[in-house]
């Protein structure tokens, strides 16, 4: 009977340790969560001129169509990051839609930016459509398209 009590105590201690260890692990993020975080981090990196981060998430074959209709590639995106000289007071991402198709994803969202441009307060809204692929286990953006949204007249 004594051995039964020891066995029961042992089982309880092991169960408690396993539960404690499992509860300390961070939850696994979905591809959708990862992609939303990458999009938000991309813009933060742009505002802070973090070229290394942006270079790490853009595929070598990256292409962009900007809000003014001009086109760019990875080199131009990195140059724009380096040259950025506006003060961003707030940048709010919303309306995220993320569709994952095996190793490819399409991310759509809206970005509202408020800041100072050429000494004047400016507010602008863009809608983005980005295409991401998994390369060597990491998501990389291969294409971005942004469209400036005109403010509706009141």
C-alpha positions as a printed NumPy array, in Angstrom:
array([[  0.   ,   0.   ,   0.   ],
       [  2.904,   2.347,   0.78 ],
       [  4.314,   1.878,  -2.736],
       [  0.895,   2.836,  -4.163],
       [  0.999,   6.205,  -2.356],
       [  4.514,   6.879,  -3.699],
       [  3.407,   5.96 ,  -7.212],
       [  0.377,   8.238,  -6.937],
       [  2.555,  11.127,  -5.699],
       [  5.031,  10.537,  -8.503],
       [  2.259,  10.596, -11.14 ],
       [  0.832,  13.807,  -9.692],
       [  4.217,  15.562,  -9.63 ],
       [  5.01 ,  14.507, -13.219],
       [  1.541,  15.628, -14.385],
       [  1.981,  18.981, -12.689],
       [  5.461,  19.463, -14.237],
       [  4.207,  18.636, -17.734],
       [  1.266,  21.021, -17.363],
       [  3.502,  23.792, -16.062],
       [  5.985,  23.351, -18.934],
       [  3.229,  23.327, -21.547],
       [  1.632,  26.476, -20.142],
       [  4.937,  28.38 , -20.355],
       [  5.319,  27.884, -24.104],
       [  4.147,  30.787, -26.251],
       [  1.173,  29.927, -28.432],
       [  1.92 ,  28.963, -32.013],
       [  1.062,  31.788, -34.404],
       [ -0.969,  31.158, -37.519],
       [  0.368,  32.167, -40.932],
       [ -2.239,  34.927, -40.936],
       [ -0.937,  36.34 , -37.642],
       [  2.669,  36.151, -38.841],
       [  1.847,  37.939, -42.102],
       [ -0.071,  40.716, -40.348],
       [  2.869,  41.236, -37.981],
       [  5.285,  41.314, -40.939],
       [  3.177,  43.95 , -42.696],
       [  3.083,  46.122, -39.578],
       [  6.801,  45.644, -38.93 ],
       [  7.586,  46.531, -42.562],
       [  5.983,  49.951, -42.19 ],
       [  7.601,  50.575, -38.81 ],
       [ 10.963,  49.634, -40.333],
       [ 10.318,  52.021, -43.23 ],
       [  9.575,  54.94 , -40.893],
       [ 12.734,  54.179, -38.871],
       [ 14.934,  53.507, -41.926],
       [ 15.602,  49.894, -40.918],
       [ 16.93 ,  48.824, -44.312],
       [ 18.27 ,  45.498, -43.008],
       [ 14.823,  44.348, -41.861],
       [ 13.128,  45.369, -45.098],
       [ 15.85 ,  43.726, -47.161],
       [ 15.277,  40.496, -45.211],
       [ 11.543,  40.32 , -45.984],
       [ 11.64 ,  41.313, -49.666],
       [ 12.327,  38.619, -52.243],
       [ 15.086,  39.363, -54.748],
       [ 12.433,  39.44 , -57.51 ],
       [ 10.228,  41.899, -55.545],
       [  8.164,  44.313, -57.642],
       [  6.079,  47.262, -56.49 ],
       [  3.39 ,  49.446, -57.965],
       [  3.176,  52.587, -55.863],
       [  0.19 ,  54.819, -55.165],
       [  1.226,  57.289, -57.885],
       [  1.373,  54.494, -60.502],
       [  5.157,  54.28 , -60.626],
       [  6.895,  50.914, -60.483],
       [  9.82 ,  49.764, -58.413],
       [ 11.931,  46.807, -57.407],
       [ 13.78 ,  45.742, -54.273],
       [ 16.583,  48.267, -54.852],
       [ 14.106,  51.144, -55.226],
       [ 12.172,  50.106, -52.105],
       [ 15.404,  50.084, -50.102],
       [ 16.415,  53.469, -51.553],
       [ 13.007,  54.931, -50.642],
       [ 13.516,  53.636, -47.113],
       [ 16.905,  55.33 , -46.852],
       [ 15.552,  58.617, -48.276],
       [ 12.391,  58.767, -46.128],
       [ 12.345,  62.12 , -44.32 ],
       [  8.803,  62.686, -43.071],
       [  7.56 ,  62.612, -39.515],
       [  4.878,  60.01 , -38.924],
       [  2.68 ,  60.751, -35.927],
       [  0.466,  57.714, -36.347],
       [  0.119,  54.811, -38.746],
       [ -2.901,  52.612, -38.298],
       [ -3.354,  49.35 , -40.184],
       [ -6.829,  47.92 , -40.434],
       [ -9.214,  45.929, -42.6  ],
       [ -6.753,  43.035, -42.906],
       [ -7.725,  40.141, -45.15 ],
       [ -5.188,  37.327, -45.386],
       [ -5.692,  34.364, -47.718],
       [ -3.085,  31.608, -47.624],
       [ -2.754,  29.196, -50.548],
       [ -0.168,  26.585, -49.49 ],
       [  3.158,  28.453, -49.846],
       [  1.642,  31.695, -51.189],
       [ -0.464,  34.337, -49.47 ],
       [ -2.352,  37.445, -50.514],
       [ -2.627,  40.155, -47.866],
       [ -4.967,  43.119, -48.25 ],
       [ -5.238,  45.978, -45.764],
       [ -5.761,  49.684, -45.306],
       [ -3.128,  52.028, -43.882],
       [ -4.044,  55.438, -42.406],
       [ -1.022,  57.696, -41.888],
       [ -0.921,  61.072, -40.131],
       [  2.224,  63.162, -40.   ],
       [  4.201,  66.118, -41.214],
       [  5.142,  66.351, -44.911],
       [  7.113,  69.353, -46.152],
       [  6.242,  71.254, -42.976],
       [  2.504,  70.696, -43.327],
       [  0.211,  68.318, -41.466],
       [ -0.834,  65.534, -43.803],
       [ -3.284,  62.651, -43.616],
       [ -3.326,  59.915, -46.221],
       [ -4.979,  56.544, -46.614],
       [ -3.692,  53.719, -48.792],
       [ -5.072,  50.315, -49.657],
       [ -2.471,  47.604, -50.154],
       [ -2.448,  44.223, -51.83 ],
       [  0.727,  42.256, -51.136],
       [  1.741,  38.803, -52.345],
       [  3.98 ,  36.697, -50.099],
       [  5.663,  33.329, -50.68 ],
       [  7.465,  30.977, -48.331],
       [ 11.151,  30.693, -49.212],
       [ 13.406,  28.545, -47.025],
       [ 10.706,  28.467, -44.341],
       [ 10.298,  32.259, -44.175],
       [  7.657,  34.511, -45.678],
       [  8.999,  36.958, -48.271],
       [  7.069,  39.604, -50.168],
       [  7.295,  39.268, -53.955],
       [  4.834,  42.   , -54.916],
       [  3.09 ,  45.021, -53.45 ],
       [  0.484,  47.313, -54.917],
       [ -0.78 ,  50.415, -53.144],
       [ -3.588,  52.757, -54.09 ],
       [ -4.155,  56.127, -52.496],
       [ -7.728,  56.473, -51.256],
       [ -9.295,  59.857, -51.846],
       [-11.251,  61.195, -48.934],
       [-14.981,  61.157, -49.544],
       [-16.485,  64.608, -49.772],
       [-18.586,  65.605, -46.785]])
